[in-house]
């Protein structure tokens, strides 16, 4: 026993591996005895040796919202660490092969953009879900993101030689073909064996059972993926945690690696994603910052420098931030929590504006506050609440961490954000029922929007599903749901999870057009701010934005024969502007897509989606609805005065 204690002390005191004590040590899998990582006979978590990742990969966690939190400043232990970091970055050999484990909302787009900007780098994306991999290798990607298909095609398929004439130049030049360097496959072990750097991008949902259920993150998928990496990665491979994880997960990964490969050295980095669904490609192309956490040792800083070298292909050095691993993990959770906090703050103000009844408008308040440069205007839009799987999960995770450290006041503070969010949903439903004379029986209610936000097809933890559940309790004649970005089966699957009775489910109808949804409805509930819902010439101008439409900066600069992809994107912009015709491939670089098999199950939905993108004609809607023709605008996307002029009764948020 004395020998084990000495081993534990020696390992725990290693530089760059701060020890976990007290409540934090009790909270996370990484707090298991360090002796188990060097002595197989010691108490080893059973999950490290069971539950193979090969049994199936869970859905990768979706991108969370881009953070606008203040710039992080890392603290250095001493001058030698600073010198080590500088020397490490100067002696880093460029990577030749990297691997992403998990082809979901994080792994797929991130790998595609990295491959897009690093044509000399082989990027393998592996997943055991064969259908998902097949989708990534087709023209029907499993994720709906603006600009993603072009990025994937460029890196996955390679490009052709082409002759380019740039506006403003009198000559033309040859743009050489680039080979393919992005591979999607189910060959997990082979890809890991070849990689010099492995990104772990698997799901970390909230635990549903046992200690911490409903609050703590479930890291079993990361444990399983790490175990697979530990068994097959070559010595010196750098492991990068990309998933949103609890503080201490990097240490947990390091412990598992040591247990399976005690004679091999691996460095573990934290590189959290800051992506907003619907604008993920734009976020990756023009990131606010790239955060990299590492051990503050020479080898840890050298590993961080290797990852910085990958991002440096298109991200300025000033936006590449290096901190320690714990700071990186905590910063991700706090960033999402503070964004959600801003939304809940404005939703609290919206309730006050509605009760004042003196003409107070939450959007006026938001405008005034947003002009303060100390505050800024982003995430100050009131609405029916925030949804998605990231904000709520990360707040619960952060509150659980605080509670385990006996910081109950801090935990209650964070949980207050969720209480306001739930209160806003409940308030919205109460207003709908009240304005319909206290009863929905015999009335049809139209729901416009189901995705948790516009420009995405992600329905997980959508605000709409909570609203629909409460409306179903009122037993209306029908709840007719339409969303231009979501497939009917995706909507139905999410609704089935909320536990409606059979007689309630009979009242749910998924519609393929807004006309079908609003016909004979007594009320319309707008729950997702799709631009189509603003109407023809009718809409809230303040909501219009360029979000998610730009991949480039618009300036063309020659670089001899070596054109970076950002340069080529700028050239494409110039060509499109000159021809006044917007083309996805104005230079003719892309290789043609392989034709889909006859009867492709994805082609018909794509045709339906094109029809679903039709803008709502509120003049037509006015003639299709039944009295009292209520519009409950949960996102403040329509102009209430114009709709009132058409005979609608309109109730927005915070007015």
XYZ file of C-alpha atoms in Angstrom:
655
model
C 0.000 0.000 0.000
C 2.909 2.307 0.793
C 4.264 1.731 -2.727
C 0.961 2.642 -4.283
C 0.805 5.848 -2.215
C 4.284 6.809 -3.388
C 3.300 6.146 -7.011
C 0.168 8.244 -6.598
C 2.149 11.134 -5.151
C 4.773 10.956 -7.853
C 2.280 10.963 -10.691
C 0.098 13.671 -9.157
C 3.077 15.977 -8.762
C 4.103 15.882 -12.406
C 4.449 19.366 -13.953
C 1.446 20.547 -15.907
C -0.906 18.085 -14.214
C -2.534 20.043 -11.344
C -4.217 17.784 -8.828
C -7.971 17.618 -8.347
C -9.030 17.764 -4.733
C -12.156 18.208 -2.677
C -15.506 18.563 -4.392
C -14.013 18.861 -7.867
C -12.271 15.548 -7.413
C -15.543 13.918 -6.411
C -17.437 15.287 -9.391
C -15.752 13.911 -12.471
C -14.399 10.628 -13.810
C -10.951 12.231 -14.012
C -10.774 12.168 -10.232
C -10.270 8.405 -10.131
C -7.114 7.349 -8.355
C -4.035 8.220 -10.367
C -2.561 4.926 -9.175
C -4.990 3.134 -11.463
C -3.375 4.750 -14.488
C 0.018 3.277 -13.727
C -0.953 0.111 -11.918
C -3.558 -2.091 -13.647
C -4.192 -3.807 -10.349
C -5.353 -0.609 -8.660
C -8.982 0.523 -8.604
C -9.663 1.165 -12.281
C -13.011 2.569 -13.452
C -14.798 -0.301 -15.170
C -15.897 2.012 -17.979
C -12.267 2.299 -19.058
C -12.164 -1.362 -19.956
C -15.730 -1.950 -21.141
C -18.436 -0.448 -23.346
C -16.369 -0.303 -26.532
C -16.844 2.725 -28.718
C -17.125 0.189 -31.527
C -20.671 -0.571 -30.369
C -21.786 2.632 -32.007
C -21.068 6.326 -31.994
C -23.648 8.621 -30.401
C -24.708 11.753 -32.278
C -21.924 14.274 -31.973
C -22.747 17.265 -29.842
C -23.974 20.192 -31.914
C -22.204 23.409 -32.345
C -22.802 25.903 -29.661
C -23.127 29.611 -30.094
C -20.192 31.791 -30.851
C -18.993 33.556 -27.755
C -18.498 37.293 -27.438
C -16.938 37.064 -23.978
C -13.873 39.210 -23.142
C -10.525 38.012 -24.405
C -9.006 35.369 -22.196
C -5.571 36.009 -20.770
C -3.526 33.024 -19.756
C -1.418 33.057 -16.614
C 2.122 31.713 -16.733
C 3.804 30.017 -13.841
C 7.244 31.394 -14.603
C 9.450 32.867 -17.307
C 10.778 29.463 -18.294
C 7.303 28.390 -19.420
C 7.096 31.440 -21.669
C 10.495 30.675 -23.144
C 9.494 27.041 -23.637
C 6.396 28.056 -25.533
C 8.371 30.315 -27.852
C 11.019 27.724 -28.574
C 8.421 25.012 -29.006
C 6.502 26.935 -31.649
C 9.663 27.551 -33.657
C 10.653 23.872 -33.836
C 7.305 22.326 -34.744
C 7.222 20.078 -37.781
C 4.080 20.535 -39.929
C 1.567 17.752 -39.454
C 0.834 15.474 -42.380
C -2.100 13.391 -41.156
C -4.860 14.095 -38.620
C -8.004 12.225 -37.658
C -11.420 13.289 -36.349
C -13.272 10.674 -34.303
C -16.961 11.519 -34.726
C -18.607 12.885 -37.894
C -21.383 14.911 -36.323
C -22.176 18.614 -35.958
C -18.696 19.414 -34.630
C -16.370 16.893 -36.258
C -17.682 17.057 -39.819
C -17.664 20.834 -40.476
C -14.471 21.459 -38.474
C -12.570 18.738 -40.330
C -13.868 19.999 -43.676
C -12.712 23.581 -43.085
C -9.311 22.480 -41.779
C -8.839 20.265 -44.853
C -10.085 23.096 -47.100
C -7.347 25.458 -45.883
C -4.573 22.852 -45.560
C -4.422 21.008 -48.910
C -1.111 19.389 -47.919
C -2.704 17.809 -44.837
C -4.588 14.486 -44.985
C -7.746 14.726 -42.853
C -9.610 11.526 -41.987
C -13.076 11.714 -40.425
C -14.227 8.420 -38.945
C -17.505 7.278 -37.485
C -19.118 3.888 -36.969
C -22.478 5.149 -38.202
C -22.431 3.916 -41.810
C -25.441 5.990 -42.881
C -23.831 9.178 -41.612
C -20.569 8.454 -43.430
C -22.489 7.619 -46.623
C -24.219 10.994 -46.375
C -20.885 12.811 -45.994
C -19.685 11.062 -49.157
C -22.773 12.126 -51.149
C -24.315 15.387 -52.328
C -26.808 15.216 -49.423
C -24.766 16.069 -46.344
C -26.193 15.022 -42.963
C -25.913 18.612 -41.692
C -27.610 21.698 -43.099
C -25.108 24.582 -43.031
C -24.709 27.414 -45.514
C -21.605 26.925 -47.668
C -20.703 23.534 -46.210
C -21.270 21.466 -49.347
C -18.843 23.567 -51.382
C -16.140 23.312 -48.706
C -16.622 19.546 -48.487
C -16.588 19.073 -52.256
C -13.383 21.088 -52.640
C -11.463 19.066 -50.058
C -13.195 15.688 -50.434
C -13.274 15.485 -54.249
C -10.374 17.769 -55.186
C -10.606 20.359 -57.956
C -9.853 20.656 -61.671
C -7.298 22.767 -63.547
C -8.888 25.989 -64.680
C -7.966 29.243 -66.403
C -8.966 32.336 -64.428
C -9.499 35.886 -65.604
C -9.607 38.205 -62.597
C -11.590 41.449 -62.886
C -9.175 44.375 -62.807
C -6.324 42.388 -64.363
C -5.536 42.312 -68.076
C -4.104 38.834 -68.067
C -5.321 35.395 -67.102
C -3.571 32.629 -65.217
C -3.781 28.914 -64.631
C -5.222 27.724 -61.361
C -3.826 24.271 -60.751
C -5.943 21.383 -59.559
C -5.720 20.412 -55.920
C -5.864 16.748 -54.906
C -8.460 15.467 -52.480
C -7.331 15.455 -48.851
C -10.571 14.881 -46.899
C -11.727 11.298 -46.325
C -14.910 10.148 -44.595
C -14.919 6.479 -43.618
C -15.789 3.872 -41.010
C -12.160 2.655 -40.875
C -11.662 3.919 -37.343
C -8.628 1.899 -36.292
C -6.645 2.432 -39.504
C -7.235 6.196 -39.436
C -6.154 6.449 -35.794
C -3.015 4.407 -36.464
C -1.934 6.767 -39.255
C -2.725 10.040 -37.480
C -0.255 12.381 -35.800
C -3.132 14.220 -34.120
C -6.561 12.837 -33.140
C -9.571 15.054 -32.421
C -12.267 13.513 -30.196
C -15.659 14.886 -31.284
C -18.269 12.664 -29.658
C -21.423 13.427 -27.738
C -21.497 14.548 -24.090
C -25.203 14.678 -23.215
C -26.594 15.362 -19.773
C -26.799 12.248 -17.588
C -30.308 10.858 -17.338
C -29.736 8.312 -14.562
C -27.816 7.977 -11.308
C -25.759 10.565 -9.453
C -25.867 13.930 -11.192
C -28.828 12.957 -13.391
C -30.308 15.999 -15.068
C -27.204 18.117 -14.449
C -23.873 16.353 -14.904
C -22.443 15.626 -18.357
C -22.206 12.003 -19.444
C -18.637 11.470 -20.640
C -18.961 7.742 -21.346
C -18.647 8.277 -25.110
C -15.396 10.193 -24.574
C -14.101 7.423 -22.317
C -14.902 4.846 -24.957
C -13.400 6.838 -27.835
C -10.272 7.558 -25.787
C -9.859 3.871 -25.052
C -9.949 3.100 -28.769
C -7.387 5.829 -29.437
C -5.156 4.594 -26.599
C -5.019 1.089 -28.021
C -4.202 2.050 -31.600
C -2.516 5.482 -31.743
C 1.187 5.601 -32.433
C 3.598 7.011 -29.891
C 3.672 10.799 -29.750
C 0.171 11.261 -31.159
C -1.447 14.449 -29.880
C -4.990 13.978 -28.546
C -7.388 16.928 -28.837
C -10.686 17.090 -26.953
C -13.076 18.996 -29.218
C -16.359 18.075 -27.535
C -17.878 20.318 -24.867
C -16.734 18.661 -21.654
C -16.672 19.115 -17.862
C -13.567 20.611 -16.288
C -11.044 17.859 -15.718
C -11.857 15.802 -18.811
C -8.392 16.337 -20.286
C -6.963 14.750 -17.184
C -9.433 11.882 -17.438
C -8.281 11.298 -21.019
C -4.664 11.371 -19.891
C -5.414 8.820 -17.152
C -7.047 6.424 -19.616
C -4.143 6.768 -22.031
C -1.660 5.988 -19.246
C -3.644 2.980 -18.111
C -3.657 1.351 -21.549
C -0.221 2.604 -22.677
C 1.883 3.226 -19.529
C 5.126 3.220 -21.518
C 3.923 5.722 -24.136
C 3.745 9.500 -23.903
C 0.714 11.394 -25.227
C -0.107 15.075 -24.940
C -3.748 16.057 -24.455
C -5.056 19.418 -25.659
C -8.369 21.173 -25.147
C -9.679 22.933 -28.264
C -13.360 23.767 -27.670
C -15.578 24.773 -30.568
C -17.401 28.108 -30.612
C -19.846 27.532 -33.456
C -23.409 28.687 -33.925
C -25.651 26.360 -35.879
C -26.738 27.957 -39.108
C -23.503 29.962 -39.331
C -20.969 27.246 -38.498
C -19.000 27.565 -41.747
C -18.754 31.341 -41.395
C -17.695 30.908 -37.749
C -14.965 28.490 -38.831
C -13.808 30.679 -41.703
C -13.700 33.839 -39.595
C -13.377 32.784 -35.940
C -13.375 35.358 -33.149
C -10.677 33.254 -31.528
C -9.254 29.759 -31.479
C -8.765 28.601 -27.899
C -6.125 25.957 -27.203
C -5.512 24.559 -23.730
C -2.436 22.510 -22.925
C -0.243 21.352 -20.075
C 2.204 24.131 -19.193
C 5.249 21.991 -19.934
C 7.666 22.027 -22.839
C 5.987 19.023 -24.483
C 2.501 20.410 -23.795
C 3.333 23.801 -25.281
C 4.965 22.129 -28.268
C 1.769 20.148 -28.886
C -0.241 23.373 -28.678
C 2.130 24.957 -31.200
C 1.506 22.053 -33.597
C -2.238 22.670 -33.436
C -1.726 26.415 -33.858
C 0.228 25.636 -37.014
C -2.857 23.931 -38.478
C -5.107 26.926 -37.780
C -2.460 29.425 -38.877
C -3.214 28.484 -42.494
C -6.095 30.983 -42.360
C -6.468 32.369 -38.820
C -4.361 35.392 -37.752
C -1.948 34.791 -34.878
C -3.708 37.403 -32.749
C -6.788 35.151 -32.650
C -4.915 32.035 -31.548
C -5.117 31.943 -27.753
C -3.241 29.437 -25.598
C -4.129 28.734 -21.955
C -3.953 25.738 -19.624
C -6.380 22.865 -20.166
C -8.641 23.558 -17.183
C -9.045 27.220 -18.175
C -9.927 26.178 -21.711
C -12.562 23.678 -20.553
C -14.113 26.157 -18.124
C -14.075 29.020 -20.642
C -16.262 27.046 -23.035
C -18.932 26.394 -20.389
C -18.856 29.972 -19.117
C -19.037 31.421 -22.644
C -22.285 29.612 -23.453
C -23.695 30.355 -20.018
C -23.043 34.076 -20.362
C -24.631 34.174 -23.817
C -27.725 32.490 -22.402
C -27.625 34.936 -19.505
C -27.937 37.875 -21.894
C -30.991 36.304 -23.541
C -32.673 35.593 -20.200
C -31.903 39.112 -18.995
C -33.753 40.623 -21.957
C -36.601 38.123 -21.571
C -36.976 39.280 -17.966
C -37.131 42.858 -19.237
C -39.744 41.812 -21.834
C -42.042 40.602 -19.047
C -41.728 43.975 -17.334
C -42.465 45.839 -20.574
C -45.637 43.822 -21.141
C -46.902 44.419 -17.615
C -46.116 48.141 -17.628
C -48.649 48.703 -20.413
C -47.350 52.236 -21.076
C -45.865 51.643 -24.491
C -42.571 50.248 -23.240
C -40.962 48.109 -25.956
C -38.216 45.625 -25.147
C -36.653 46.172 -28.563
C -36.248 49.871 -27.823
C -34.580 48.949 -24.551
C -32.366 46.426 -26.356
C -31.357 49.027 -28.948
C -30.434 51.555 -26.281
C -28.418 49.041 -24.261
C -26.692 47.581 -27.307
C -25.297 50.958 -28.340
C -23.194 50.905 -25.183
C -19.844 49.614 -26.418
C -19.239 47.982 -23.047
C -22.302 45.795 -23.611
C -22.678 45.360 -27.380
C -25.811 44.422 -29.281
C -25.466 40.667 -29.746
C -27.729 38.223 -27.895
C -29.972 41.025 -26.617
C -33.038 39.975 -28.618
C -36.007 38.995 -26.451
C -38.124 36.046 -27.535
C -39.986 32.992 -26.374
C -36.749 31.574 -24.965
C -33.601 29.775 -26.071
C -33.485 26.129 -27.101
C -30.963 23.726 -28.521
C -28.866 21.153 -26.742
C -25.913 23.371 -25.831
C -26.976 26.291 -23.650
C -29.111 24.327 -21.214
C -26.641 21.443 -21.011
C -23.676 23.716 -20.340
C -25.515 25.774 -17.708
C -26.550 22.612 -15.877
C -22.975 21.344 -16.074
C -21.566 24.591 -14.685
C -24.165 24.732 -11.895
C -23.464 21.108 -10.968
C -19.761 21.886 -10.727
C -20.476 24.856 -8.458
C -22.836 22.782 -6.283
C -20.239 20.027 -5.870
C -17.746 22.638 -4.679
C -20.344 23.766 -2.107
C -20.861 27.078 -3.939
C -24.642 26.918 -3.683
C -25.163 30.649 -4.216
C -23.133 30.469 -7.434
C -25.064 27.399 -8.618
C -28.397 29.111 -7.931
C -27.204 32.152 -9.859
C -26.514 30.090 -12.989
C -29.725 28.076 -12.627
C -31.671 31.338 -12.490
C -30.932 31.690 -16.218
C -32.835 28.481 -16.894
C -35.677 29.452 -14.578
C -36.252 32.652 -16.555
C -36.139 30.650 -19.791
C -38.781 28.226 -18.547
C -40.891 31.082 -17.185
C -40.804 32.803 -20.595
C -42.155 29.672 -22.299
C -44.909 29.270 -19.737
C -45.845 32.947 -20.031
C -46.116 32.641 -23.801
C -48.518 29.690 -23.608
C -50.621 31.414 -20.949
C -50.961 34.442 -23.234
C -52.064 32.246 -26.152
C -54.737 30.498 -24.077
C -55.907 33.748 -22.450
C -56.393 35.520 -25.783
C -58.316 32.512 -27.116
C -60.858 33.087 -24.351
C -59.267 30.615 -21.990
C -59.810 27.533 -24.145
C -58.306 25.978 -27.271
C -60.980 23.288 -27.661
C -62.397 23.112 -31.162
C -59.742 25.495 -32.482
C -56.835 24.895 -34.813
C -53.475 26.351 -33.834
C -50.777 26.850 -36.474
C -47.145 26.576 -35.392
C -44.638 28.211 -37.752
C -41.142 27.026 -36.954
C -39.874 23.970 -35.114
C -36.053 24.057 -35.383
C -34.468 25.625 -32.317
C -33.155 28.449 -34.559
C -33.322 29.521 -38.175
C -30.917 28.321 -40.887
C -30.587 24.880 -39.289
C -32.457 21.600 -39.223
C -31.579 20.812 -35.602
C -34.725 20.053 -33.582
C -33.114 18.883 -30.342
C -34.522 20.562 -27.238
C -36.346 23.035 -29.444
C -38.470 25.696 -27.753
C -41.284 24.605 -30.070
C -41.501 21.108 -28.585
C -42.089 22.548 -25.099
C -44.735 24.982 -26.406
C -46.482 22.189 -28.326
C -46.545 19.988 -25.218
C -48.277 22.731 -23.205
C -50.684 23.530 -26.051
C -51.550 19.831 -26.401
C -52.709 19.874 -22.765
C -55.376 22.378 -23.868
C -56.770 19.775 -26.315
C -57.135 21.967 -29.427
C -58.767 20.510 -32.526
C -55.395 20.453 -34.311
C -51.826 21.677 -33.899
C -50.486 22.163 -37.452
C -46.672 22.442 -37.554
C -44.609 23.775 -40.451
C -40.860 24.376 -40.614
C -39.070 25.109 -43.921
C -35.820 23.497 -42.772
C -36.895 20.326 -40.966
C -38.030 16.998 -42.351
C -41.409 15.745 -41.133
C -39.919 12.610 -39.572
C -37.411 14.686 -37.570
C -40.216 16.825 -36.136
C -42.351 13.815 -35.327
C -39.479 11.957 -33.637
C -38.807 14.903 -31.340
C -42.490 15.297 -30.441
C -42.799 11.598 -29.633
C -40.119 12.004 -26.957
C -42.181 14.392 -24.836
C -44.681 11.765 -23.780
C -47.984 12.938 -25.237
C -50.992 10.660 -24.856
C -52.419 8.915 -27.913
C -55.421 11.282 -28.031
C -53.012 14.247 -27.976
C -50.771 12.823 -30.687
C -53.819 12.438 -32.931
C -54.149 16.220 -32.920
C -50.580 16.810 -34.134
C -50.162 17.337 -37.875
C -46.888 17.978 -39.715
C -47.477 20.214 -42.739
C -45.446 20.588 -45.934
C -46.343 24.239 -46.545
C -47.313 27.311 -44.589
C -50.635 27.402 -46.422
C -51.567 23.975 -45.105
C -50.574 25.018 -41.600
C -52.525 28.311 -41.402
C -55.691 27.235 -43.262
C -58.720 27.537 -40.923
C -56.454 28.276 -37.923
C -57.673 30.561 -35.158
C -54.106 31.446 -34.139
C -50.572 31.353 -35.533
C -47.583 30.868 -33.203
C -44.249 31.961 -34.708
C -41.537 30.068 -32.818
C -38.498 30.131 -35.148
C -37.315 33.384 -36.793
C -37.114 32.065 -40.363
C -36.895 34.973 -42.795
C -39.730 33.408 -44.824
C -42.121 34.191 -41.980
C -41.533 37.941 -42.204
C -43.646 38.038 -45.332
C -43.551 39.805 -48.698
C -42.637 43.375 -47.867
C -43.786 42.824 -44.300
C -41.261 42.307 -41.556
C -39.130 43.700 -38.835
C -36.260 45.425 -40.609
C -34.093 45.414 -37.514
C -33.951 41.630 -37.656
C -32.524 41.484 -41.167
C -28.852 40.629 -41.184
C -26.075 39.094 -43.239
C -25.719 36.218 -40.846
C -24.271 33.143 -42.423
C -24.081 34.500 -45.980
C -20.425 35.497 -46.256
C -17.449 33.193 -46.527
C -14.936 35.783 -47.588
C -13.505 39.271 -47.197
C -13.797 40.528 -50.779
C -10.204 41.629 -51.453
C -8.160 39.900 -54.148
C -4.417 39.678 -53.699
C -2.057 37.796 -55.969
C 0.361 35.340 -54.416
C 2.120 34.048 -57.487
C 1.166 30.475 -58.338
C 0.389 29.642 -54.697
C -3.182 30.692 -54.150
C -4.647 30.045 -50.732
C -8.300 29.038 -50.670
C -9.230 32.365 -49.082
C -7.618 34.115 -52.053
C -9.612 31.935 -54.442
C -12.838 32.723 -52.587
C -12.085 36.421 -53.012
C -11.492 35.906 -56.734
C -14.817 34.075 -56.986
C -16.542 37.012 -55.303
C -15.022 39.402 -57.826
C -16.084 37.213 -60.748
C -19.631 36.960 -59.379
C -19.824 40.717 -58.910
C -18.516 41.355 -62.408
C -20.953 38.939 -64.046
C -23.825 39.967 -61.733
C -24.724 36.287 -61.545
C -24.234 34.450 -58.273
C -22.700 31.029 -58.879
C -21.391 28.558 -56.326
C -18.567 27.665 -58.705
C -17.852 30.688 -60.937
C -14.349 29.453 -61.803
C -15.466 25.951 -62.785
C -13.062 24.317 -60.314
C -15.365 21.792 -58.689
C -15.552 18.270 -59.970
C -19.073 17.145 -60.905
C -21.021 15.299 -58.263
C -21.785 11.659 -58.832
C -25.454 11.238 -59.787
C -27.779 9.965 -57.083
C -29.286 6.512 -57.562
C -32.766 6.411 -59.009
C -35.399 7.002 -56.366
C -32.909 8.665 -53.990
C -34.704 9.191 -50.683
C -32.987 12.562 -50.211
C -33.765 14.147 -53.573
C -37.531 14.354 -53.046
C -37.168 16.076 -49.655
C -34.773 18.528 -51.327
C -37.450 19.395 -53.875
C -39.987 19.790 -51.075
C -37.546 22.019 -49.193
C -37.281 24.321 -52.204
C -41.044 24.707 -52.209
C -41.065 25.145 -48.435
C -38.760 28.120 -48.786
C -41.566 30.214 -50.254
C -42.135 33.441 -48.338
C -45.343 33.693 -46.330
C -47.922 36.000 -47.944
C -49.730 37.483 -44.958
C -52.398 39.017 -47.202
C -53.247 35.506 -48.330
C -53.048 34.208 -44.775
C -55.619 36.767 -43.653
C -58.144 35.239 -46.037
C -57.362 31.668 -44.992
C -57.603 31.921 -41.198
C -60.672 31.848 -38.989
C -61.541 34.509 -36.467
C -60.086 35.843 -34.231
C -56.939 35.588 -36.463
C -54.365 35.903 -33.712
C -50.627 36.016 -34.503
C -48.478 35.278 -31.460
C -45.045 36.388 -32.618
C -42.611 34.638 -30.289
C -39.601 36.027 -32.156
C -40.726 39.567 -33.052
C -40.141 38.945 -36.756
C -43.291 40.544 -38.226
C -44.371 44.182 -38.237
C -47.405 44.292 -35.897
C -48.832 47.503 -37.363
C -48.830 46.173 -40.918
C -50.438 42.905 -39.851
C -53.048 44.740 -37.819
C -53.845 46.677 -40.971
C -54.625 43.341 -42.634
C -57.100 42.413 -39.910
C -54.848 40.361 -37.636
C -54.590 40.635 -33.884
C -50.897 40.576 -33.035
C -49.102 39.934 -29.782
C -45.323 40.005 -29.744
C -42.755 39.682 -26.973
C -42.097 42.598 -24.634
C -44.655 45.012 -26.070
